[in-house]
PDB file of C-alpha atoms in Angstrom:
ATOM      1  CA  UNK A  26       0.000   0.000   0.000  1.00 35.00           C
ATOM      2  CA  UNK A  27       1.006   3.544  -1.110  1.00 35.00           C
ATOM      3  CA  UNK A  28       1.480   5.782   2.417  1.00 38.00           C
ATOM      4  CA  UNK A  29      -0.507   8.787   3.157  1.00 38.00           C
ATOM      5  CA  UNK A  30      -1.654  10.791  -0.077  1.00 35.00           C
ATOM      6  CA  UNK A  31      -0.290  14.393   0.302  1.00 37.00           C
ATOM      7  CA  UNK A  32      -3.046  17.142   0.601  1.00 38.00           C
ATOM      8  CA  UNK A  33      -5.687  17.345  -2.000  1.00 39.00           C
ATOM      9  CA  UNK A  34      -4.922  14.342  -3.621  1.00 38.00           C
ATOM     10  CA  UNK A  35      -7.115  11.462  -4.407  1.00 38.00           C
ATOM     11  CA  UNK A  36      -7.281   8.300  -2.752  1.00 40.00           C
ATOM     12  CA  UNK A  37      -7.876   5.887  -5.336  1.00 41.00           C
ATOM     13  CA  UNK A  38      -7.270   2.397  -3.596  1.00 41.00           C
ATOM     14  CA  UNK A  39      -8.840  -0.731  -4.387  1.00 46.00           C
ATOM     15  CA  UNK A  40     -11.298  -1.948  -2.283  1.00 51.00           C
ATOM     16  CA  UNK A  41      -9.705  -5.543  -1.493  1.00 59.00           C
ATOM     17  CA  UNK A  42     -11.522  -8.518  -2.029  1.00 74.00           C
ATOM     18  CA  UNK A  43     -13.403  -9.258   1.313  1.00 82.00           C
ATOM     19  CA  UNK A  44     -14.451 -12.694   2.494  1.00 86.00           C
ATOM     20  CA  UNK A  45     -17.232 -14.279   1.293  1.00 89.00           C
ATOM     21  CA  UNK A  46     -20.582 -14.313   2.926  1.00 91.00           C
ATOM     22  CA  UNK A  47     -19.968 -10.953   3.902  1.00 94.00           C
ATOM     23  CA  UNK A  48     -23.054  -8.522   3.469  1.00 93.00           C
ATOM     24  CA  UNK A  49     -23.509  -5.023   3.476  1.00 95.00           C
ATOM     25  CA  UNK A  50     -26.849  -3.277   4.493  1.00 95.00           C
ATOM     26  CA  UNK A  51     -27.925  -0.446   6.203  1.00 96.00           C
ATOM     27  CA  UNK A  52     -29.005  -0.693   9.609  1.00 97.00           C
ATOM     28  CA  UNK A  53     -32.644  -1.070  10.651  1.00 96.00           C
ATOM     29  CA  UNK A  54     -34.125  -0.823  13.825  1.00 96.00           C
ATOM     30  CA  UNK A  55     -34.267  -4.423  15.142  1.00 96.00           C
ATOM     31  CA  UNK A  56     -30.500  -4.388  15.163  1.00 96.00           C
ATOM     32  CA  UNK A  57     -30.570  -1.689  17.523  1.00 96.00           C
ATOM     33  CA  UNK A  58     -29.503  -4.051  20.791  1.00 96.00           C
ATOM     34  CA  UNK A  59     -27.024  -5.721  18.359  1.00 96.00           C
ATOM     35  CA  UNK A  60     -25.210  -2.606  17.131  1.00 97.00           C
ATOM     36  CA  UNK A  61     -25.513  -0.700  20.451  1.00 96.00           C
ATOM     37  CA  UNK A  62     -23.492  -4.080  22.262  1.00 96.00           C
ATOM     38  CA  UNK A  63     -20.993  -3.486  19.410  1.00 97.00           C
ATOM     39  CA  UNK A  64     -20.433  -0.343  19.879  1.00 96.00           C
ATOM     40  CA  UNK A  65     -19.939  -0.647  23.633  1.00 95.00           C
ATOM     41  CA  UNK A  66     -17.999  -3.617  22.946  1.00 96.00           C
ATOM     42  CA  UNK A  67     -15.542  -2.220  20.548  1.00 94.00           C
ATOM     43  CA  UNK A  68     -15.260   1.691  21.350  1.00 92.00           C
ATOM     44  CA  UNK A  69     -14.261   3.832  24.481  1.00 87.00           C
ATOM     45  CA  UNK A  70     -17.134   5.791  24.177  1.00 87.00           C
ATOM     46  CA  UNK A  71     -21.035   4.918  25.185  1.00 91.00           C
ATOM     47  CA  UNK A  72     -23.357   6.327  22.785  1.00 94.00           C
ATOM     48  CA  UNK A  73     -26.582   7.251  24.063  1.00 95.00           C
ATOM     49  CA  UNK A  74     -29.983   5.918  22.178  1.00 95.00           C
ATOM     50  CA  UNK A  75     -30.410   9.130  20.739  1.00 95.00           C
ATOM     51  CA  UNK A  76     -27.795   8.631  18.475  1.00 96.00           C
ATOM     52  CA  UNK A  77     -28.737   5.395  17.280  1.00 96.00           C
ATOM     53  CA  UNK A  78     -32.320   6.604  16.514  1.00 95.00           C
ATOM     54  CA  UNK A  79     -30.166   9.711  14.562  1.00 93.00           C
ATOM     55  CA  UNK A  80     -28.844   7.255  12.809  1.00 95.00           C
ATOM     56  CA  UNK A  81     -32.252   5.574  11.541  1.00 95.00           C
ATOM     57  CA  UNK A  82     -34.507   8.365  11.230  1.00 94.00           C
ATOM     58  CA  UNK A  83     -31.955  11.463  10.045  1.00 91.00           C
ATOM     59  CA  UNK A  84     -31.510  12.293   6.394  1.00 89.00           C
ATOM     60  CA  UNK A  85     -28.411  13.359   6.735  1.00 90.00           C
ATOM     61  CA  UNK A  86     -27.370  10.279   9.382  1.00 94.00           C
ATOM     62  CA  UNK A  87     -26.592   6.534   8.159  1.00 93.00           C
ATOM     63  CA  UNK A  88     -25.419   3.576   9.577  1.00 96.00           C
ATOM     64  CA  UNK A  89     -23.751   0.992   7.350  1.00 96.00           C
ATOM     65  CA  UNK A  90     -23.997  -3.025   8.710  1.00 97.00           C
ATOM     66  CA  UNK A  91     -21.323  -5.617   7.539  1.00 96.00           C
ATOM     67  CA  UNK A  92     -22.908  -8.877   8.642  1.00 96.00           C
ATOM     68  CA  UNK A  93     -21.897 -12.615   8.715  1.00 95.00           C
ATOM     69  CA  UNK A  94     -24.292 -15.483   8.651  1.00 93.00           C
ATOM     70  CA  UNK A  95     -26.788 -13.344  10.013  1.00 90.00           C
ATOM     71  CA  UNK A  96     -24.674 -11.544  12.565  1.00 95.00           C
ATOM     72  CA  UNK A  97     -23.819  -7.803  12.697  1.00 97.00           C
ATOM     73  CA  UNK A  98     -19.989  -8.238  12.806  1.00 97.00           C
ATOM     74  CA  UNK A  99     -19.178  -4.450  12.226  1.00 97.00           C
ATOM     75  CA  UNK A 100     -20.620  -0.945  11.012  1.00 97.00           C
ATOM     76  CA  UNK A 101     -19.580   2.731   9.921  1.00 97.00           C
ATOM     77  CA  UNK A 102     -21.224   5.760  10.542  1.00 96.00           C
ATOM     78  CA  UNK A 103     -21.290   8.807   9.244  1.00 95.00           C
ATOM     79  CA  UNK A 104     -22.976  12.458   8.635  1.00 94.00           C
ATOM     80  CA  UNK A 105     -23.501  14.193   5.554  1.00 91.00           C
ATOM     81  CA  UNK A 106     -22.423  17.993   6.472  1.00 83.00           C
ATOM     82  CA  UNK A 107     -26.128  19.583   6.506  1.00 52.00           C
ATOM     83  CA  UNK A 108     -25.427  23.231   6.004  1.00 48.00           C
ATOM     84  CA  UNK A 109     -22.465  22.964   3.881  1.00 45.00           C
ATOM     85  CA  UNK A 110     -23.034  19.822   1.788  1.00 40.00           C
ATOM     86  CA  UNK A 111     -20.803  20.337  -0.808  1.00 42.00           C
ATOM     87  CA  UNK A 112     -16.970  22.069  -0.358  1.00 42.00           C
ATOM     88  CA  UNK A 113     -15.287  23.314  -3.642  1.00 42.00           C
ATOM     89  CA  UNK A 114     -12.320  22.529  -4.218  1.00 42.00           C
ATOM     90  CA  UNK A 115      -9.860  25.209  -5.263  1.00 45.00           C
ATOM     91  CA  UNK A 116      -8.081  22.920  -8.362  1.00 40.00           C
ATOM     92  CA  UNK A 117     -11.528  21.798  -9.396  1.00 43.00           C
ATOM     93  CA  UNK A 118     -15.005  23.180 -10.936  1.00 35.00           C
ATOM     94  CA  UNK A 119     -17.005  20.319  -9.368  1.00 48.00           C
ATOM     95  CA  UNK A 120     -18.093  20.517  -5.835  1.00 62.00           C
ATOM     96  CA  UNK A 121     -16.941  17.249  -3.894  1.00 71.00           C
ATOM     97  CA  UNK A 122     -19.279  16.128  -0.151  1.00 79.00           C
ATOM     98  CA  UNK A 123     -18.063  16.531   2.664  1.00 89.00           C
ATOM     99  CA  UNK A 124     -18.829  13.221   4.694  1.00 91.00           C
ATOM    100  CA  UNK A 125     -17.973  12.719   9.039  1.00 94.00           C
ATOM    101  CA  UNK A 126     -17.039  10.084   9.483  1.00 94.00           C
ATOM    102  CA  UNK A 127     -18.742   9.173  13.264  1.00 95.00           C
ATOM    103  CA  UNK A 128     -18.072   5.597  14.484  1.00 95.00           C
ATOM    104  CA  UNK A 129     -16.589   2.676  12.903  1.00 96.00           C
ATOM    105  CA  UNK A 130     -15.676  -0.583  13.965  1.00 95.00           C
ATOM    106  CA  UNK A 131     -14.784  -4.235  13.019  1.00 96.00           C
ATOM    107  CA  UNK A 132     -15.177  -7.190  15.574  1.00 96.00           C
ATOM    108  CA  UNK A 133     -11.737  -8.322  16.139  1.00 95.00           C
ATOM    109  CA  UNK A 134     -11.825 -12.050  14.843  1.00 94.00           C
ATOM    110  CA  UNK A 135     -12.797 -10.109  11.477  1.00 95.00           C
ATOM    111  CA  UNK A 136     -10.371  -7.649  11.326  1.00 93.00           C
ATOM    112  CA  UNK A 137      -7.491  -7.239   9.075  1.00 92.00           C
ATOM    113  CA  UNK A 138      -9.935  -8.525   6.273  1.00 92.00           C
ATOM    114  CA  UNK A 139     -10.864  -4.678   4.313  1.00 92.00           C
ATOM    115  CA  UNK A 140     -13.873  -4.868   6.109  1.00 95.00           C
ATOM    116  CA  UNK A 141     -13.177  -1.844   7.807  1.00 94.00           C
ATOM    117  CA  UNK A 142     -11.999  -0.030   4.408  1.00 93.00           C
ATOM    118  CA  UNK A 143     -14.881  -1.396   2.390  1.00 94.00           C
ATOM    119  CA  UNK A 144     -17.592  -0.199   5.335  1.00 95.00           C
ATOM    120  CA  UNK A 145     -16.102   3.641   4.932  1.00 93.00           C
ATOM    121  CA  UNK A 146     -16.360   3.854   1.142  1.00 91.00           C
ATOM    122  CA  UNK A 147     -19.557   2.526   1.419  1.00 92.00           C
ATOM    123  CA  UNK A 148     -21.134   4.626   4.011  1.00 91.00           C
ATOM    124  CA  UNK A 149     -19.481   7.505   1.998  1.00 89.00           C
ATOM    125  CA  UNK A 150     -20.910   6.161  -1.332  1.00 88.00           C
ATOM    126  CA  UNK A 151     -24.418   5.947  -0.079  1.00 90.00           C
ATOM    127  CA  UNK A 152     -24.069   9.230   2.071  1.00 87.00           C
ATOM    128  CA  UNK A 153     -23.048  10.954  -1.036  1.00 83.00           C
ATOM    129  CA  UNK A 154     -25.664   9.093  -3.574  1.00 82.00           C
ATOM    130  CA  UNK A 155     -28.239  10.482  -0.913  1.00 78.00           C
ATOM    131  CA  UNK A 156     -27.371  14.169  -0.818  1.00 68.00           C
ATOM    132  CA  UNK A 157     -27.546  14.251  -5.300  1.00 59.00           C
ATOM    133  CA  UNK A 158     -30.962  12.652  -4.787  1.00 46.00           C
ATOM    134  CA  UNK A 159     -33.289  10.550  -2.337  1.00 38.00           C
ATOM    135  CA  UNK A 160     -32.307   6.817  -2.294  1.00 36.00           C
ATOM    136  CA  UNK A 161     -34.167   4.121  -1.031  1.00 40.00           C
ATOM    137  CA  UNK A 162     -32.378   1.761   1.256  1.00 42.00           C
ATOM    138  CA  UNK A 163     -30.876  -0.778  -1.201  1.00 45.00           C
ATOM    139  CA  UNK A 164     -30.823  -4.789  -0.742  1.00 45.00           C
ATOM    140  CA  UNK A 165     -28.187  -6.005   1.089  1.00 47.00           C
ATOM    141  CA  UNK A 166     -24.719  -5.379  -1.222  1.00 45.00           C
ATOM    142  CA  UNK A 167     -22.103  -8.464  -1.754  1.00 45.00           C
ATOM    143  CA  UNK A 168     -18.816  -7.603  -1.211  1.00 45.00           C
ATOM    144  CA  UNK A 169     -18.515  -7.647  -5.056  1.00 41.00           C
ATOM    145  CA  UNK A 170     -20.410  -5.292  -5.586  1.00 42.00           C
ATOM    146  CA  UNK A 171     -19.047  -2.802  -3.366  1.00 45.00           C
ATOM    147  CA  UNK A 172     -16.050  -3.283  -4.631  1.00 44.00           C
ATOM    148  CA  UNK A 173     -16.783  -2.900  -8.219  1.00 41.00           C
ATOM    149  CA  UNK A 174     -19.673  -0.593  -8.334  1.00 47.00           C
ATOM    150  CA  UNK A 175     -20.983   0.969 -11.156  1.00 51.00           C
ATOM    151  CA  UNK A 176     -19.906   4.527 -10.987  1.00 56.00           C
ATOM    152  CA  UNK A 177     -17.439   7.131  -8.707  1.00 62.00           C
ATOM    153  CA  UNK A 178     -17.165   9.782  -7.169  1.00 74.00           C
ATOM    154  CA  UNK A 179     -15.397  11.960  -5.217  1.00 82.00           C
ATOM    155  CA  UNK A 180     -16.005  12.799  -1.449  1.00 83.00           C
ATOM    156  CA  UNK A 181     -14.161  14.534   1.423  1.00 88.00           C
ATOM    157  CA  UNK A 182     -14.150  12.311   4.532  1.00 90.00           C
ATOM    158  CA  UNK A 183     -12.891  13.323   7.702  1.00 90.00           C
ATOM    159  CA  UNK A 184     -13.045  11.705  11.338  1.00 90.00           C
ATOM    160  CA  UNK A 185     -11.954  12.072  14.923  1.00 89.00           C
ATOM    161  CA  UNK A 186      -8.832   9.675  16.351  1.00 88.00           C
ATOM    162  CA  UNK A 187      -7.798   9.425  19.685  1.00 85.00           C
ATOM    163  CA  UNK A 188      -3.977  10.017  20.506  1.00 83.00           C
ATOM    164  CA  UNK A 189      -4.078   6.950  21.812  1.00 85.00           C
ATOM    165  CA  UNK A 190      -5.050   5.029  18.635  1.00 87.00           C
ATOM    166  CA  UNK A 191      -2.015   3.852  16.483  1.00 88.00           C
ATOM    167  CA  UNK A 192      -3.821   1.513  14.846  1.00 89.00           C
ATOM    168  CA  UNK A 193      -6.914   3.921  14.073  1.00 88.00           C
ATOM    169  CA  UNK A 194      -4.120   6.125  12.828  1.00 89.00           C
ATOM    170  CA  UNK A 195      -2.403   3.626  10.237  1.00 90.00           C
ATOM    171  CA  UNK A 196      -5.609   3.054   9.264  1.00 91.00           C
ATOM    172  CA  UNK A 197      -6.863   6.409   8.044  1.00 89.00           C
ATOM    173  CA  UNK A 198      -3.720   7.079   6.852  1.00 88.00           C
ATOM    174  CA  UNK A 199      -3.315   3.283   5.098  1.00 89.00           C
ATOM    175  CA  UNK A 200      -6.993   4.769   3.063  1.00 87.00           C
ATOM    176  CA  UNK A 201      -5.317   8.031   2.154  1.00 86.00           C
ATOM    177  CA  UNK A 202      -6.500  10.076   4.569  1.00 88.00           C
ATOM    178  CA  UNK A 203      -4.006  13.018   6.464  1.00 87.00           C
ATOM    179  CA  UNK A 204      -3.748  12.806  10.263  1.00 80.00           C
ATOM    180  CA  UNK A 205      -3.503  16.522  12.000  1.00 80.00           C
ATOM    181  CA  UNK A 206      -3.064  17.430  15.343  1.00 73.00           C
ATOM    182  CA  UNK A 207      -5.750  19.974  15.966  1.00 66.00           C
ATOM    183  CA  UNK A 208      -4.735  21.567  19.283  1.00 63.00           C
ATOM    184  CA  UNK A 209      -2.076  20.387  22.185  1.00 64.00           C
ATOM    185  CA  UNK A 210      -4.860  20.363  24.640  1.00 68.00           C
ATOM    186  CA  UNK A 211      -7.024  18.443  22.368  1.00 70.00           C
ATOM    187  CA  UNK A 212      -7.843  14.216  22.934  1.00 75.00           C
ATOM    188  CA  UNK A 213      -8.053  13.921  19.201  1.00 79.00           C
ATOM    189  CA  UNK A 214      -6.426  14.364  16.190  1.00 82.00           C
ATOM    190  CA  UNK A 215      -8.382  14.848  12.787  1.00 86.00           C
ATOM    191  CA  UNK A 216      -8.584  13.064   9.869  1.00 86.00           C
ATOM    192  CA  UNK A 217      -8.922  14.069   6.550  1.00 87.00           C
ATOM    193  CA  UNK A 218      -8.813  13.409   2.913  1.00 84.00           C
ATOM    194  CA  UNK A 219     -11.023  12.849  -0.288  1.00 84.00           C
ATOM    195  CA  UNK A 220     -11.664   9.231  -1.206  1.00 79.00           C
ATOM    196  CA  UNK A 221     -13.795   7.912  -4.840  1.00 79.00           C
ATOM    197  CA  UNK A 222     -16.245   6.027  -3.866  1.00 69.00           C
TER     198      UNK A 222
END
């Protein structure tokens, strides 16, 4: 894998093959108990149930499921920026979304698989087919199919990593994304950088 792409450059990677019987699908509101134990499970923070039911009932909110024989076995979410929903870029006409990146997380007997990777262009994908026009949750995706889709474009993506994180870090940085320091005083450091999805 190429290291970090330098600022205002495209990520381009290829989504890698995942394993099979791996689904994408967006999360409904039975897998509430499911997704909230993951959650707590996986990440330092405890969400409240407001932010699930965000995630369900906002326009701008999604919630992206990979599942395994049935099982929720990880998820991304993400916001669509609401008052700014497009940034233009100053080397291009087009306007590119800008996508937060919220949660994300992979249960650890499937990680190191592109699960992870495939989740945040998809969450991004879908985000950003939802702010050109309204989409209807789709059928749960293959893995194929997220990875060769029909069409692409670009979106900005940014997130929140602790200090702590290295392996959040090489992560973001593994999908193109630049990690800055915001502040000295600050718990976080922010990621940033446009992906095709």
């Amino acid at each position: 894998m190429s290291p970090a792409s330098p600022a205002g450059s495209y990520s381009e990677h290829v989504l890698p093959l995942i394993p099979p019987g791996i689904r994408f699908r967006l999360m409904k509101a039975s897998d509430l108990p499911e997704v909230r134990a993951l959650h707590a499970s996986l990440l330092p923070v405890q969400y409240p149930l407001a932010f699930f039911i965000h995630l369900l009932l906002q326009p701008r909110y999604l919630c992206v499921l990979a599942t395994h024989e049935d099982s929720v076995i990880a998820f991304a979410s993400a916001e669509i920026n609401a008052s700014h929903g497009t940034v233009q870029t100053e080397h291009r006409n087009s306007s590119l979304a800008h996508i937060t990146l919220l949660t994300l997380g992979v249960q650890p007997t499937h990680q190191r698989q592109g699960i992870g990777r495939a989740l945040v262009h998809d969450v991004a994908r879908r985000l950003r087919a939802s702010s050109c026009r309204y989409e209807t949750p789709s059928e749960p995706r293959s893995a194929e199919d997220v990875r060769h889709g029909p069409g692409y474009s670009t979106v900005l993506v940014q997130a929140e990593v602790a200090h702590s994180n290295t392996a959040g870090k090489f992560f973001y940085s593994r999908l193109g994304m630049n990690v800055e320091q915001v502040g000295s005083k600050t718990p976080t450091y922010i990621v940033a950088g446009l992906l095709c999805v």
